[in-house]
């Protein structure tokens, strides 16, 4: 008999919801892909290189021009230098980078600390590689990390800590203090850190993104992952990259070679040219800040309690004033009765913790947000 490695993992929530809303007029605000066009310049470059470069395999580590453009972008944004040749690798999206990093570091019985609510790809990758996930709940209402609780869980079996900032789906962002605490906890240990920073350009209210890359000592033991899909509104391209010290990268590239071999060539040329032309990343956050503010304003008289998201394009809604139902039941009812699909937060916890919170993405056209808010404002207390 074949032993199922992921017997405890079900379908992801986004797939479940898209299947439920198909062929209905339900507004799916749980949808992950942004309804915002990508820059014309980038799509034109993609079309050009699909014509010209489709017959070439790119280097397994990624097209060197693209890796150089990434190194340049990081230097400008964070003031730190990473080698395009030995410390940066292009991946088939952040998801592959995460899997490659986890599978490079985790062996049978290793413990991996991760924070819940957690993005849905981490736990399956840990379990597939024989690791044991050690879950730590973020603290409401701002979903900060209790580092003292983390310290208590660290032992000789701890192999990895996975962090995500800005955080999907709570919108929490790391402060300087979080970086200092993570550094303190890992100092003098063999623990590696994986930092999922796919929303690095989307931090609101004049705050800045605190990347692990900015801290030399922490960066030395870490892998930082980003996604062009998220940054340039092209999630369907599934292209991203990861950064790590030469030693860690050499280890990960061995896995990468056999997990993906090489990422599609034309889009790498397109992204390299696009980055080289100079991108104003501050426009990305401006665009989403406007959407966040617009959405919160439309919902201000609703029955939901709202703590504004600090980053990403996700917003959580506390519905405890509206209903005592479980979040999965409430989400189902407002979908059926009010025609809006939101995700229940409990699905991002291994033990389905239910704090009466739903979430949604505001990376949508204004008219969609307006119509959804109109419907959500009609929800009556039951
Ligand atoms: C936190 C987080 N990590 C990883 C990913 C996956 O990125 P990609 O589509 O590049 O694999 C996403 C996608 O939205 C995400 O939100």
mmCIF file of N, CA, C and O in Angstrom, residues 136-209:
data_model
loop_
_atom_site.group_PDB
_atom_site.id
_atom_site.type_symbol
_atom_site.label_atom_id
_atom_site.label_comp_id
_atom_site.label_asym_id
_atom_site.label_seq_id
_atom_site.Cartn_x
_atom_site.Cartn_y
_atom_site.Cartn_z
ATOM 1 N N UNK A 136 2.895 28.395 16.665
ATOM 2 C CA UNK A 136 2.778 29.456 17.665
ATOM 3 C C UNK A 136 1.684 30.401 17.167
ATOM 4 O O UNK A 136 1.737 30.845 16.016
ATOM 5 N N UNK A 137 0.722 30.684 18.044
ATOM 6 C CA UNK A 137 -0.348 31.591 17.599
ATOM 7 C C UNK A 137 0.069 33.043 17.732
ATOM 8 O O UNK A 137 0.576 33.444 18.781
ATOM 9 N N UNK A 138 -0.163 33.829 16.682
ATOM 10 C CA UNK A 138 0.032 35.272 16.783
ATOM 11 C C UNK A 138 -1.029 35.837 17.728
ATOM 12 O O UNK A 138 -2.104 35.280 17.851
ATOM 13 N N UNK A 139 -0.699 36.969 18.347
ATOM 14 C CA UNK A 139 -1.588 37.537 19.373
ATOM 15 C C UNK A 139 -2.505 38.613 18.804
ATOM 16 O O UNK A 139 -2.023 39.586 18.206
ATOM 17 N N UNK A 140 -3.779 38.442 19.038
ATOM 18 C CA UNK A 140 -4.761 39.448 18.620
ATOM 19 C C UNK A 140 -4.671 40.673 19.525
ATOM 20 O O UNK A 140 -4.207 40.530 20.658
ATOM 21 N N UNK A 141 -5.153 41.849 19.162
ATOM 22 C CA UNK A 141 -5.839 42.136 17.897
ATOM 23 C C UNK A 141 -4.893 42.502 16.746
ATOM 24 O O UNK A 141 -5.309 42.528 15.600
ATOM 25 N N UNK A 142 -3.587 42.742 17.064
ATOM 26 C CA UNK A 142 -2.705 43.187 15.966
ATOM 27 C C UNK A 142 -1.861 42.033 15.415
ATOM 28 O O UNK A 142 -1.033 42.225 14.543
ATOM 29 N N UNK A 143 -2.065 40.835 15.955
ATOM 30 C CA UNK A 143 -1.376 39.633 15.464
ATOM 31 C C UNK A 143 0.157 39.727 15.541
ATOM 32 O O UNK A 143 0.867 39.291 14.655
ATOM 33 N N UNK A 144 0.620 40.294 16.658
ATOM 34 C CA UNK A 144 2.072 40.345 16.850
ATOM 35 C C UNK A 144 2.569 38.978 17.348
ATOM 36 O O UNK A 144 1.775 38.116 17.747
ATOM 37 N N UNK A 145 3.897 38.819 17.321
ATOM 38 C CA UNK A 145 4.475 37.541 17.763
ATOM 39 C C UNK A 145 4.940 37.667 19.211
ATOM 40 O O UNK A 145 5.601 38.650 19.571
ATOM 41 N N UNK A 146 4.602 36.669 20.013
ATOM 42 C CA UNK A 146 5.045 36.630 21.395
ATOM 43 C C UNK A 146 6.388 35.886 21.417
ATOM 44 O O UNK A 146 6.433 34.649 21.428
ATOM 45 N N UNK A 147 7.474 36.645 21.401
ATOM 46 C CA UNK A 147 8.802 36.032 21.265
ATOM 47 C C UNK A 147 9.216 35.235 22.495
ATOM 48 O O UNK A 147 10.010 34.305 22.411
ATOM 49 N N UNK A 148 8.648 35.622 23.648
ATOM 50 C CA UNK A 148 8.958 34.832 24.857
ATOM 51 C C UNK A 148 8.410 33.416 24.707
ATOM 52 O O UNK A 148 9.055 32.438 25.086
ATOM 53 N N UNK A 149 7.218 33.321 24.137
ATOM 54 C CA UNK A 149 6.607 31.997 23.908
ATOM 55 C C UNK A 149 7.469 31.213 22.904
ATOM 56 O O UNK A 149 7.651 30.001 23.048
ATOM 57 N N UNK A 150 8.007 31.899 21.919
ATOM 58 C CA UNK A 150 8.851 31.222 20.919
ATOM 59 C C UNK A 150 10.105 30.677 21.599
ATOM 60 O O UNK A 150 10.480 29.518 21.418
ATOM 61 N N UNK A 151 10.723 31.529 22.404
ATOM 62 C CA UNK A 151 11.964 31.130 23.097
ATOM 63 C C UNK A 151 11.761 29.819 23.869
ATOM 64 O O UNK A 151 12.626 28.944 23.861
ATOM 65 N N UNK A 152 10.603 29.668 24.483
ATOM 66 C CA UNK A 152 10.336 28.476 25.300
ATOM 67 C C UNK A 152 10.238 27.202 24.454
ATOM 68 O O UNK A 152 10.385 26.106 24.972
ATOM 69 N N UNK A 153 9.957 27.373 23.163
ATOM 70 C CA UNK A 153 9.781 26.188 22.306
ATOM 71 C C UNK A 153 11.076 25.738 21.624
ATOM 72 O O UNK A 153 11.128 24.684 21.006
ATOM 73 N N UNK A 154 12.090 26.582 21.737
ATOM 74 C CA UNK A 154 13.348 26.279 21.052
ATOM 75 C C UNK A 154 14.105 25.186 21.813
ATOM 76 O O UNK A 154 14.232 25.240 23.035
ATOM 77 N N UNK A 155 14.586 24.197 21.058
ATOM 78 C CA UNK A 155 15.392 23.138 21.677
ATOM 79 C C UNK A 155 16.379 22.612 20.630
ATOM 80 O O UNK A 155 16.454 23.171 19.525
ATOM 81 N N UNK A 156 17.090 21.535 20.951
ATOM 82 C CA UNK A 156 18.136 21.081 20.027
ATOM 83 C C UNK A 156 17.567 20.499 18.728
ATOM 84 O O UNK A 156 18.286 20.333 17.750
ATOM 85 N N UNK A 157 16.287 20.162 18.738
ATOM 86 C CA UNK A 157 15.682 19.641 17.490
ATOM 87 C C UNK A 157 15.177 20.765 16.579
ATOM 88 O O UNK A 157 14.821 20.526 15.436
ATOM 89 N N UNK A 158 15.128 22.011 17.090
ATOM 90 C CA UNK A 158 14.608 23.110 16.259
ATOM 91 C C UNK A 158 15.568 23.361 15.102
ATOM 92 O O UNK A 158 16.742 23.664 15.311
ATOM 93 N N UNK A 159 15.046 23.228 13.895
ATOM 94 C CA UNK A 159 15.898 23.351 12.706
ATOM 95 C C UNK A 159 15.646 24.667 11.978
ATOM 96 O O UNK A 159 16.520 25.257 11.385
ATOM 97 N N UNK A 160 14.385 25.076 12.026
ATOM 98 C CA UNK A 160 13.990 26.236 11.199
ATOM 99 C C UNK A 160 12.943 27.075 11.920
ATOM 100 O O UNK A 160 12.132 26.526 12.663
ATOM 101 N N UNK A 161 12.956 28.379 11.620
ATOM 102 C CA UNK A 161 11.830 29.240 12.001
ATOM 103 C C UNK A 161 11.354 29.897 10.706
ATOM 104 O O UNK A 161 12.172 30.440 9.949
ATOM 105 N N UNK A 162 10.048 29.816 10.449
ATOM 106 C CA UNK A 162 9.518 30.437 9.224
ATOM 107 C C UNK A 162 8.724 31.683 9.608
ATOM 108 O O UNK A 162 7.784 31.605 10.405
ATOM 109 N N UNK A 163 9.123 32.822 9.060
ATOM 110 C CA UNK A 163 8.383 34.054 9.335
ATOM 111 C C UNK A 163 7.820 34.606 8.031
ATOM 112 O O UNK A 163 8.262 34.228 6.938
ATOM 113 N N UNK A 164 6.844 35.480 8.171
ATOM 114 C CA UNK A 164 6.192 36.061 6.997
ATOM 115 C C UNK A 164 5.834 37.505 7.336
ATOM 116 O O UNK A 164 5.001 37.753 8.193
ATOM 117 N N UNK A 165 6.500 38.435 6.678
ATOM 118 C CA UNK A 165 6.218 39.857 6.906
ATOM 119 C C UNK A 165 6.370 40.626 5.603
ATOM 120 O O UNK A 165 7.331 40.361 4.870
ATOM 121 N N UNK A 166 5.445 41.516 5.272
ATOM 122 C CA UNK A 166 4.099 41.698 5.780
ATOM 123 C C UNK A 166 3.307 40.394 5.708
ATOM 124 O O UNK A 166 3.496 39.606 4.785
ATOM 125 N N UNK A 167 2.411 40.236 6.672
ATOM 126 C CA UNK A 167 1.822 38.922 6.893
ATOM 127 C C UNK A 167 0.475 38.712 6.200
ATOM 128 O O UNK A 167 -0.463 39.497 6.380
ATOM 129 N N UNK A 168 0.419 37.634 5.421
ATOM 130 C CA UNK A 168 -0.832 37.184 4.818
ATOM 131 C C UNK A 168 -1.436 36.140 5.759
ATOM 132 O O UNK A 168 -0.773 35.140 6.036
ATOM 133 N N UNK A 169 -2.643 36.264 6.265
ATOM 134 C CA UNK A 169 -3.658 37.255 5.882
ATOM 135 C C UNK A 169 -3.951 38.331 6.929
ATOM 136 O O UNK A 169 -4.941 39.043 6.757
ATOM 137 N N UNK A 170 -3.150 38.498 7.969
ATOM 138 C CA UNK A 170 -3.556 39.459 9.018
ATOM 139 C C UNK A 170 -3.111 40.889 8.721
ATOM 140 O O UNK A 170 -3.584 41.822 9.366
ATOM 141 N N UNK A 171 -2.134 41.051 7.793
ATOM 142 C CA UNK A 171 -1.634 42.391 7.496
ATOM 143 C C UNK A 171 -0.651 42.902 8.551
ATOM 144 O O UNK A 171 -0.263 44.071 8.528
ATOM 145 N N UNK A 172 -0.239 42.041 9.492
ATOM 146 C CA UNK A 172 0.749 42.473 10.499
ATOM 147 C C UNK A 172 2.117 42.655 9.831
ATOM 148 O O UNK A 172 2.434 41.955 8.861
ATOM 149 N N UNK A 173 2.894 43.599 10.336
ATOM 150 C CA UNK A 173 4.252 43.786 9.779
ATOM 151 C C UNK A 173 5.287 43.753 10.897
ATOM 152 O O UNK A 173 5.010 44.179 12.021
ATOM 153 N N UNK A 174 6.458 43.267 10.594
ATOM 154 C CA UNK A 174 7.543 43.231 11.583
ATOM 155 C C UNK A 174 7.993 44.651 11.940
ATOM 156 O O UNK A 174 8.026 45.539 11.081
ATOM 157 N N UNK A 175 8.358 44.820 13.217
ATOM 158 C CA UNK A 175 8.989 46.067 13.653
ATOM 159 C C UNK A 175 10.482 45.763 13.848
ATOM 160 O O UNK A 175 10.894 44.594 13.778
ATOM 161 N N UNK A 176 11.235 46.812 14.137
ATOM 162 C CA UNK A 176 12.665 46.605 14.430
ATOM 163 C C UNK A 176 12.839 45.655 15.609
ATOM 164 O O UNK A 176 13.756 44.858 15.661
ATOM 165 N N UNK A 177 11.910 45.752 16.567
ATOM 166 C CA UNK A 177 11.967 44.916 17.756
ATOM 167 C C UNK A 177 11.801 43.432 17.392
ATOM 168 O O UNK A 177 12.466 42.561 17.972
ATOM 169 N N UNK A 178 10.936 43.130 16.424
ATOM 170 C CA UNK A 178 10.762 41.732 15.992
ATOM 171 C C UNK A 178 12.074 41.193 15.436
ATOM 172 O O UNK A 178 12.463 40.056 15.706
ATOM 173 N N UNK A 179 12.735 42.030 14.639
ATOM 174 C CA UNK A 179 14.017 41.598 14.054
ATOM 175 C C UNK A 179 15.027 41.334 15.182
ATOM 176 O O UNK A 179 15.727 40.319 15.190
ATOM 177 N N UNK A 180 15.058 42.242 16.157
ATOM 178 C CA UNK A 180 16.008 42.091 17.272
ATOM 179 C C UNK A 180 15.716 40.818 18.067
ATOM 180 O O UNK A 180 16.639 40.085 18.463
ATOM 181 N N UNK A 181 14.445 40.537 18.289
ATOM 182 C CA UNK A 181 14.064 39.352 19.070
ATOM 183 C C UNK A 181 14.412 38.058 18.318
ATOM 184 O O UNK A 181 14.914 37.103 18.893
ATOM 185 N N UNK A 182 14.147 38.066 17.017
ATOM 186 C CA UNK A 182 14.452 36.879 16.213
ATOM 187 C C UNK A 182 15.965 36.628 16.210
ATOM 188 O O UNK A 182 16.437 35.487 16.284
ATOM 189 N N UNK A 183 16.698 37.720 16.139
ATOM 190 C CA UNK A 183 18.159 37.618 16.155
ATOM 191 C C UNK A 183 18.640 37.043 17.489
ATOM 192 O O UNK A 183 19.489 36.158 17.537
ATOM 193 N N UNK A 184 18.048 37.539 18.551
ATOM 194 C CA UNK A 184 18.448 37.094 19.892
ATOM 195 C C UNK A 184 18.155 35.590 20.068
ATOM 196 O O UNK A 184 18.994 34.832 20.550
ATOM 197 N N UNK A 185 16.997 35.173 19.626
ATOM 198 C CA UNK A 185 16.597 33.768 19.812
ATOM 199 C C UNK A 185 17.481 32.815 19.003
ATOM 200 O O UNK A 185 17.806 31.721 19.448
ATOM 201 N N UNK A 186 17.882 33.241 17.812
ATOM 202 C CA UNK A 186 18.648 32.337 16.943
ATOM 203 C C UNK A 186 20.155 32.438 17.171
ATOM 204 O O UNK A 186 20.906 31.555 16.760
ATOM 205 N N UNK A 187 20.568 33.492 17.837
ATOM 206 C CA UNK A 187 21.996 33.716 18.066
ATOM 207 C C UNK A 187 22.627 32.517 18.790
ATOM 208 O O UNK A 187 22.074 32.026 19.763
ATOM 209 N N UNK A 188 23.763 32.040 18.262
ATOM 210 C CA UNK A 188 24.463 30.931 18.923
ATOM 211 C C UNK A 188 23.804 29.575 18.702
ATOM 212 O O UNK A 188 24.157 28.601 19.353
ATOM 213 N N UNK A 189 22.799 29.487 17.806
ATOM 214 C CA UNK A 189 22.150 28.206 17.500
ATOM 215 C C UNK A 189 22.458 27.831 16.041
ATOM 216 O O UNK A 189 23.023 28.620 15.305
ATOM 217 N N UNK A 190 22.013 26.615 15.644
ATOM 218 C CA UNK A 190 22.153 26.220 14.231
ATOM 219 C C UNK A 190 20.849 26.433 13.471
ATOM 220 O O UNK A 190 20.642 25.876 12.401
ATOM 221 N N UNK A 191 19.966 27.215 14.057
ATOM 222 C CA UNK A 191 18.635 27.387 13.445
ATOM 223 C C UNK A 191 18.738 28.301 12.218
ATOM 224 O O UNK A 191 19.378 29.348 12.255
ATOM 225 N N UNK A 192 18.088 27.864 11.137
ATOM 226 C CA UNK A 192 17.964 28.729 9.960
ATOM 227 C C UNK A 192 16.594 29.400 9.971
ATOM 228 O O UNK A 192 15.665 28.908 10.606
ATOM 229 N N UNK A 193 16.506 30.508 9.256
ATOM 230 C CA UNK A 193 15.252 31.253 9.184
ATOM 231 C C UNK A 193 14.831 31.334 7.721
ATOM 232 O O UNK A 193 15.673 31.560 6.849
ATOM 233 N N UNK A 194 13.546 31.108 7.467
ATOM 234 C CA UNK A 194 13.025 31.401 6.126
ATOM 235 C C UNK A 194 12.054 32.561 6.297
ATOM 236 O O UNK A 194 11.148 32.499 7.139
ATOM 237 N N UNK A 195 12.266 33.605 5.523
ATOM 238 C CA UNK A 195 11.415 34.780 5.644
ATOM 239 C C UNK A 195 10.654 34.991 4.339
ATOM 240 O O UNK A 195 11.249 35.268 3.299
ATOM 241 N N UNK A 196 9.342 34.835 4.415
ATOM 242 C CA UNK A 196 8.479 35.019 3.256
ATOM 243 C C UNK A 196 8.133 36.509 3.190
ATOM 244 O O UNK A 196 7.370 37.012 4.011
ATOM 245 N N UNK A 197 8.733 37.194 2.228
ATOM 246 C CA UNK A 197 8.542 38.647 2.140
ATOM 247 C C UNK A 197 7.902 39.029 0.805
ATOM 248 O O UNK A 197 8.254 40.029 0.192
ATOM 249 N N UNK A 198 6.958 38.205 0.347
ATOM 250 C CA UNK A 198 6.371 38.479 -0.969
ATOM 251 C C UNK A 198 5.639 39.823 -1.013
ATOM 252 O O UNK A 198 5.486 40.403 -2.079
ATOM 253 N N UNK A 199 5.207 40.318 0.165
ATOM 254 C CA UNK A 199 4.515 41.616 0.185
ATOM 255 C C UNK A 199 5.455 42.754 0.591
ATOM 256 O O UNK A 199 5.012 43.759 1.137
ATOM 257 N N UNK A 200 6.751 42.590 0.318
ATOM 258 C CA UNK A 200 7.739 43.574 0.783
ATOM 259 C C UNK A 200 7.445 45.004 0.343
ATOM 260 O O UNK A 200 7.858 45.965 1.004
ATOM 261 N N UNK A 201 6.740 45.191 -0.775
ATOM 262 C CA UNK A 201 6.482 46.553 -1.265
ATOM 263 C C UNK A 201 5.143 47.114 -0.812
ATOM 264 O O UNK A 201 4.782 48.221 -1.195
ATOM 265 N N UNK A 202 4.394 46.313 -0.006
ATOM 266 C CA UNK A 202 3.050 46.786 0.373
ATOM 267 C C UNK A 202 2.951 46.945 1.895
ATOM 268 O O UNK A 202 2.478 46.053 2.617
ATOM 269 N N UNK A 203 3.451 48.077 2.386
ATOM 270 C CA UNK A 203 3.374 48.417 3.808
ATOM 271 C C UNK A 203 2.771 49.823 3.886
ATOM 272 O O UNK A 203 3.207 50.715 3.167
ATOM 273 N N UNK A 204 1.768 50.009 4.787
ATOM 274 C CA UNK A 204 0.995 51.255 4.777
ATOM 275 C C UNK A 204 1.416 52.250 5.860
ATOM 276 O O UNK A 204 2.231 51.948 6.718
ATOM 277 N N UNK A 205 0.769 53.410 5.793
ATOM 278 C CA UNK A 205 0.840 54.439 6.836
ATOM 279 C C UNK A 205 2.268 54.908 7.107
ATOM 280 O O UNK A 205 2.667 55.072 8.262
ATOM 281 N N UNK A 206 3.005 55.105 6.050
ATOM 282 C CA UNK A 206 4.387 55.629 6.129
ATOM 283 C C UNK A 206 5.341 54.741 6.923
ATOM 284 O O UNK A 206 6.420 55.154 7.332
ATOM 285 N N UNK A 207 4.926 53.508 7.201
ATOM 286 C CA UNK A 207 5.830 52.572 7.891
ATOM 287 C C UNK A 207 6.738 51.945 6.842
ATOM 288 O O UNK A 207 6.438 51.972 5.646
ATOM 289 N N UNK A 208 7.864 51.374 7.304
ATOM 290 C CA UNK A 208 8.703 50.723 6.303
ATOM 291 C C UNK A 208 8.755 49.210 6.541
ATOM 292 O O UNK A 208 8.490 48.747 7.649
ATOM 293 N N UNK A 209 9.098 48.511 5.466
ATOM 294 C CA UNK A 209 9.219 47.062 5.581
ATOM 295 C C UNK A 209 10.566 46.728 6.212
ATOM 296 O O UNK A 209 11.606 47.175 5.730
#
